[in-house]
Amino acid sequence: TQEAKDDMKLKLARWWVKVHGGNASIPPSFTLRQAMWTFFGVGVTHFLLSSLNFFISVESRGDMDLVLPPLGALTTLQYALTAAPASQPRNAIFAQVFGLTIAMFVGSIPNLEPWLKSALAPAIVIPGMAKLGMIHPPAGAACIVFSSGNKTWKHMGIFLAGVCISIITSVVINNMCDKRQYPTSWPLLKRLRSILISEKEKVRTS
């Protein structure tokens, strides 16, 4: 109908306008001091991760390894976008657990081509993270690697250990800088603390 055609033309016109971009400005660059803090933090973190990867590879005679590429994306967030919600430990841990679990199940689907697995896993994981309120880009990258079917649950455990190491080092190093704070909050610890305080109050009043 004519109404449907007009509606389609309007949508195409809106799409074309949005393709040209908005008026957002380019983000400011780091000062040299902040860039050096990032260099130091990323360098120390990946020295530890690479050393761990080498140790695991040697001890397992090449059977096991620490999947490093998604951890590079994680440290980019932690040292270059320190205050971003996607950089926070809650997102890093829970999104990775969620994404890797989905990826492992997708990877175990029989008679499914590897290229299709690598498309299906992020298609499930990324909107799932958004729905759960724990968006974390490195988890989207990791789920592609782990959906191949070549990784085991042991690989997943080793990778999560790498995530925890990255979080610990970024907490230590970022907070050594006067102009940085990581994380911005510990929501789960605060919730646990409030629960413990309320339980103590109940005990006192009983």
Short mmCIF file of C-alpha atoms in Angstrom, two decimals:
data_model
loop_
_atom_site.label_atom_id
_atom_site.label_comp_id
_atom_site.label_asym_id
_atom_site.label_seq_id
_atom_site.Cartn_x
_atom_site.Cartn_y
_atom_site.Cartn_z
CA THR A 1 0.00 0.00 0.00
CA GLN A 2 1.00 3.65 -0.35
CA GLU A 3 1.10 4.10 3.42
CA ALA A 4 3.59 1.24 3.79
CA LYS A 5 5.76 2.70 1.02
CA ASP A 6 5.75 6.14 2.65
CA ASP A 7 6.65 4.59 6.00
CA MET A 8 9.55 2.71 4.41
CA LYS A 9 10.82 5.88 2.72
CA LEU A 10 10.68 7.72 6.03
CA LYS A 11 12.64 4.96 7.78
CA LEU A 12 15.25 4.96 5.01
CA ALA A 13 15.57 8.75 5.27
CA ARG A 14 16.08 8.51 9.05
CA TRP A 15 18.61 5.74 8.58
CA TRP A 16 20.54 7.81 6.03
CA VAL A 17 20.66 10.79 8.39
CA LYS A 18 21.98 8.62 11.24
CA VAL A 19 24.61 7.05 8.99
CA HIS A 20 26.17 10.50 8.63
CA GLY A 21 26.84 10.56 12.38
CA GLY A 22 25.95 12.94 15.19
CA ASN A 23 27.67 15.92 16.75
CA ALA A 24 29.68 14.06 19.40
CA SER A 25 33.23 15.34 19.79
CA ILE A 26 36.40 13.23 19.70
CA PRO A 27 37.35 11.98 23.19
CA PRO A 28 40.32 13.82 24.75
CA SER A 29 43.71 12.16 24.57
CA PHE A 30 45.68 11.03 27.62
CA THR A 31 48.37 13.18 29.12
CA LEU A 32 51.87 11.73 28.96
CA ARG A 33 51.68 10.87 32.67
CA GLN A 34 48.41 8.97 32.24
CA ALA A 35 49.79 7.19 29.19
CA MET A 36 52.81 6.10 31.22
CA TRP A 37 50.56 4.79 34.00
CA THR A 38 48.69 2.79 31.37
CA PHE A 39 51.98 1.50 29.95
CA PHE A 40 53.14 0.43 33.40
CA GLY A 41 49.86 -1.23 34.36
CA VAL A 42 49.38 -3.09 31.09
CA GLY A 43 53.04 -4.11 31.03
CA VAL A 44 53.02 -5.55 34.55
CA THR A 45 49.69 -7.30 34.05
CA HIS A 46 50.65 -8.94 30.77
CA PHE A 47 54.08 -9.87 32.09
CA LEU A 48 52.30 -11.89 34.80
CA LEU A 49 49.75 -13.33 32.36
CA SER A 50 52.34 -14.26 29.75
CA SER A 51 54.55 -15.84 32.41
CA LEU A 52 51.60 -17.88 33.65
CA ASN A 53 50.74 -18.91 30.10
CA PHE A 54 54.34 -20.04 29.50
CA PHE A 55 54.38 -22.01 32.77
CA ILE A 56 51.06 -23.72 32.01
CA SER A 57 52.14 -24.58 28.47
CA VAL A 58 55.42 -26.10 29.64
CA GLU A 59 53.89 -28.05 32.52
CA SER A 60 51.07 -29.43 30.33
CA ARG A 61 53.45 -30.10 27.40
CA GLY A 62 51.44 -27.82 25.16
CA ASP A 63 48.04 -29.30 25.96
CA MET A 64 46.82 -26.33 27.98
CA ASP A 65 47.21 -22.59 27.67
CA LEU A 66 45.89 -19.26 28.89
CA VAL A 67 43.84 -17.60 26.14
CA LEU A 68 45.54 -14.20 26.06
CA PRO A 69 43.82 -12.10 23.32
CA PRO A 70 40.57 -11.36 25.25
CA LEU A 71 42.71 -10.42 28.26
CA GLY A 72 44.34 -7.76 26.11
CA ALA A 73 40.88 -6.32 25.56
CA LEU A 74 40.26 -6.49 29.32
CA THR A 75 43.41 -4.55 30.21
CA THR A 76 42.52 -1.95 27.57
CA LEU A 77 39.32 -1.30 29.52
CA GLN A 78 41.00 -1.42 32.92
CA TYR A 79 43.80 1.02 32.14
CA ALA A 80 42.34 3.20 29.38
CA LEU A 81 38.62 3.27 30.31
CA THR A 82 39.04 2.75 34.04
CA ALA A 83 35.70 4.23 35.15
CA ALA A 84 33.56 2.66 32.42
CA PRO A 85 30.86 0.27 33.67
CA ALA A 86 32.10 -2.41 31.26
CA SER A 87 35.53 -2.28 32.94
CA GLN A 88 34.34 -3.07 36.45
CA PRO A 89 35.11 -6.41 38.18
CA ARG A 90 31.43 -7.35 38.45
CA ASN A 91 31.02 -7.17 34.69
CA ALA A 92 34.39 -8.78 34.00
CA ILE A 93 33.72 -11.84 36.17
CA PHE A 94 30.02 -12.50 35.68
CA ALA A 95 29.96 -11.68 31.97
CA GLN A 96 32.90 -14.01 31.36
CA VAL A 97 31.32 -16.84 33.34
CA PHE A 98 28.06 -16.35 31.45
CA GLY A 99 29.70 -15.99 28.04
CA LEU A 100 32.14 -18.86 28.43
CA THR A 101 29.45 -21.23 29.69
CA ILE A 102 27.25 -20.47 26.68
CA ALA A 103 30.26 -20.82 24.38
CA MET A 104 31.21 -24.21 25.80
CA PHE A 105 27.70 -25.55 25.25
CA VAL A 106 27.58 -24.13 21.73
CA GLY A 107 30.97 -25.68 21.03
CA SER A 108 29.66 -29.08 22.13
CA ILE A 109 26.75 -29.09 19.66
CA PRO A 110 27.39 -32.03 17.31
CA ASN A 111 27.36 -31.70 13.52
CA LEU A 112 27.48 -27.91 13.65
CA GLU A 113 30.13 -26.26 11.49
CA PRO A 114 32.81 -24.30 13.39
CA TRP A 115 32.09 -21.10 11.45
CA LEU A 116 28.44 -21.33 12.49
CA LYS A 117 29.39 -21.93 16.12
CA SER A 118 31.54 -18.79 16.11
CA ALA A 119 28.53 -16.83 14.83
CA LEU A 120 25.94 -18.40 17.12
CA ALA A 121 27.87 -17.98 20.39
CA PRO A 122 28.25 -14.16 20.29
CA ALA A 123 24.73 -13.83 18.90
CA ILE A 124 23.50 -15.42 22.15
CA VAL A 125 26.08 -14.02 24.58
CA ILE A 126 26.10 -10.32 23.63
CA PRO A 127 22.34 -9.65 23.88
CA GLY A 128 22.31 -11.89 26.95
CA MET A 129 24.90 -9.68 28.64
CA ALA A 130 22.88 -6.60 27.71
CA LYS A 131 19.70 -8.11 29.13
CA LEU A 132 21.44 -9.06 32.38
CA GLY A 133 23.03 -5.62 32.71
CA MET A 134 26.64 -6.80 32.63
CA ILE A 135 28.04 -5.75 29.26
CA HIS A 136 31.71 -6.63 28.89
CA PRO A 137 33.26 -6.58 25.37
CA PRO A 138 36.12 -9.01 26.17
CA ALA A 139 33.48 -11.64 27.01
CA GLY A 140 32.11 -11.26 23.50
CA ALA A 141 35.60 -11.94 22.16
CA ALA A 142 36.27 -14.85 24.51
CA CYS A 143 33.03 -16.63 23.65
CA ILE A 144 34.09 -16.81 19.99
CA VAL A 145 37.38 -18.47 20.94
CA PHE A 146 35.74 -20.94 23.32
CA SER A 147 32.87 -21.83 20.97
CA SER A 148 35.27 -23.56 18.58
CA GLY A 149 34.90 -26.87 20.41
CA ASN A 150 38.67 -27.12 20.90
CA LYS A 151 38.62 -25.77 24.46
CA THR A 152 37.77 -27.68 27.63
CA TRP A 153 36.31 -26.66 30.97
CA LYS A 154 39.89 -26.65 32.29
CA HIS A 155 40.74 -23.99 29.72
CA MET A 156 37.78 -22.01 31.00
CA GLY A 157 39.01 -22.27 34.59
CA ILE A 158 42.51 -21.18 33.61
CA PHE A 159 41.13 -18.24 31.65
CA LEU A 160 38.97 -17.10 34.58
CA ALA A 161 42.08 -17.27 36.77
CA GLY A 162 43.72 -14.92 34.28
CA VAL A 163 40.76 -12.55 34.54
CA CYS A 164 41.11 -12.53 38.34
CA ILE A 165 44.84 -11.83 38.10
CA SER A 166 44.12 -8.93 35.76
CA ILE A 167 41.54 -7.53 38.18
CA ILE A 168 43.88 -7.77 41.17
CA THR A 169 46.78 -6.07 39.40
CA SER A 170 44.56 -3.31 38.04
CA VAL A 171 43.14 -2.64 41.51
CA VAL A 172 46.65 -2.33 42.92
CA ILE A 173 48.21 -0.28 40.11
CA ASN A 174 45.34 2.03 39.18
CA ASN A 175 44.82 3.12 42.77
CA MET A 176 48.49 4.06 43.07
CA CYS A 177 47.67 6.96 40.74
CA ASP A 178 46.06 10.02 42.36
CA LYS A 179 43.70 10.56 39.41
CA ARG A 180 42.45 7.00 39.06
CA GLN A 181 40.12 4.77 41.03
CA TYR A 182 39.43 1.15 40.22
CA PRO A 183 36.91 -0.19 40.73
CA THR A 184 34.34 2.56 40.98
CA SER A 185 32.45 0.35 43.44
CA TRP A 186 32.20 -3.15 44.89
CA PRO A 187 28.40 -3.63 44.70
CA LEU A 188 28.40 -7.27 45.78
CA LEU A 189 30.69 -6.61 48.75
CA LYS A 190 28.53 -3.67 49.79
CA ARG A 191 25.41 -5.81 49.57
CA LEU A 192 27.07 -8.57 51.59
CA ARG A 193 28.19 -6.02 54.17
CA SER A 194 24.67 -4.62 54.52
CA ILE A 195 23.28 -8.14 54.95
CA LEU A 196 25.83 -8.90 57.68
CA ILE A 197 25.07 -5.61 59.45
CA SER A 198 21.33 -6.26 59.34
CA GLU A 199 21.85 -9.79 60.70
CA LYS A 200 23.94 -8.41 63.58
CA GLU A 201 21.20 -5.90 64.38
CA LYS A 202 18.64 -8.69 64.44
CA VAL A 203 20.81 -10.67 66.86
CA ARG A 204 21.23 -7.65 69.14
CA THR A 205 17.51 -6.87 69.24
CA SER A 206 16.44 -10.48 69.74
#
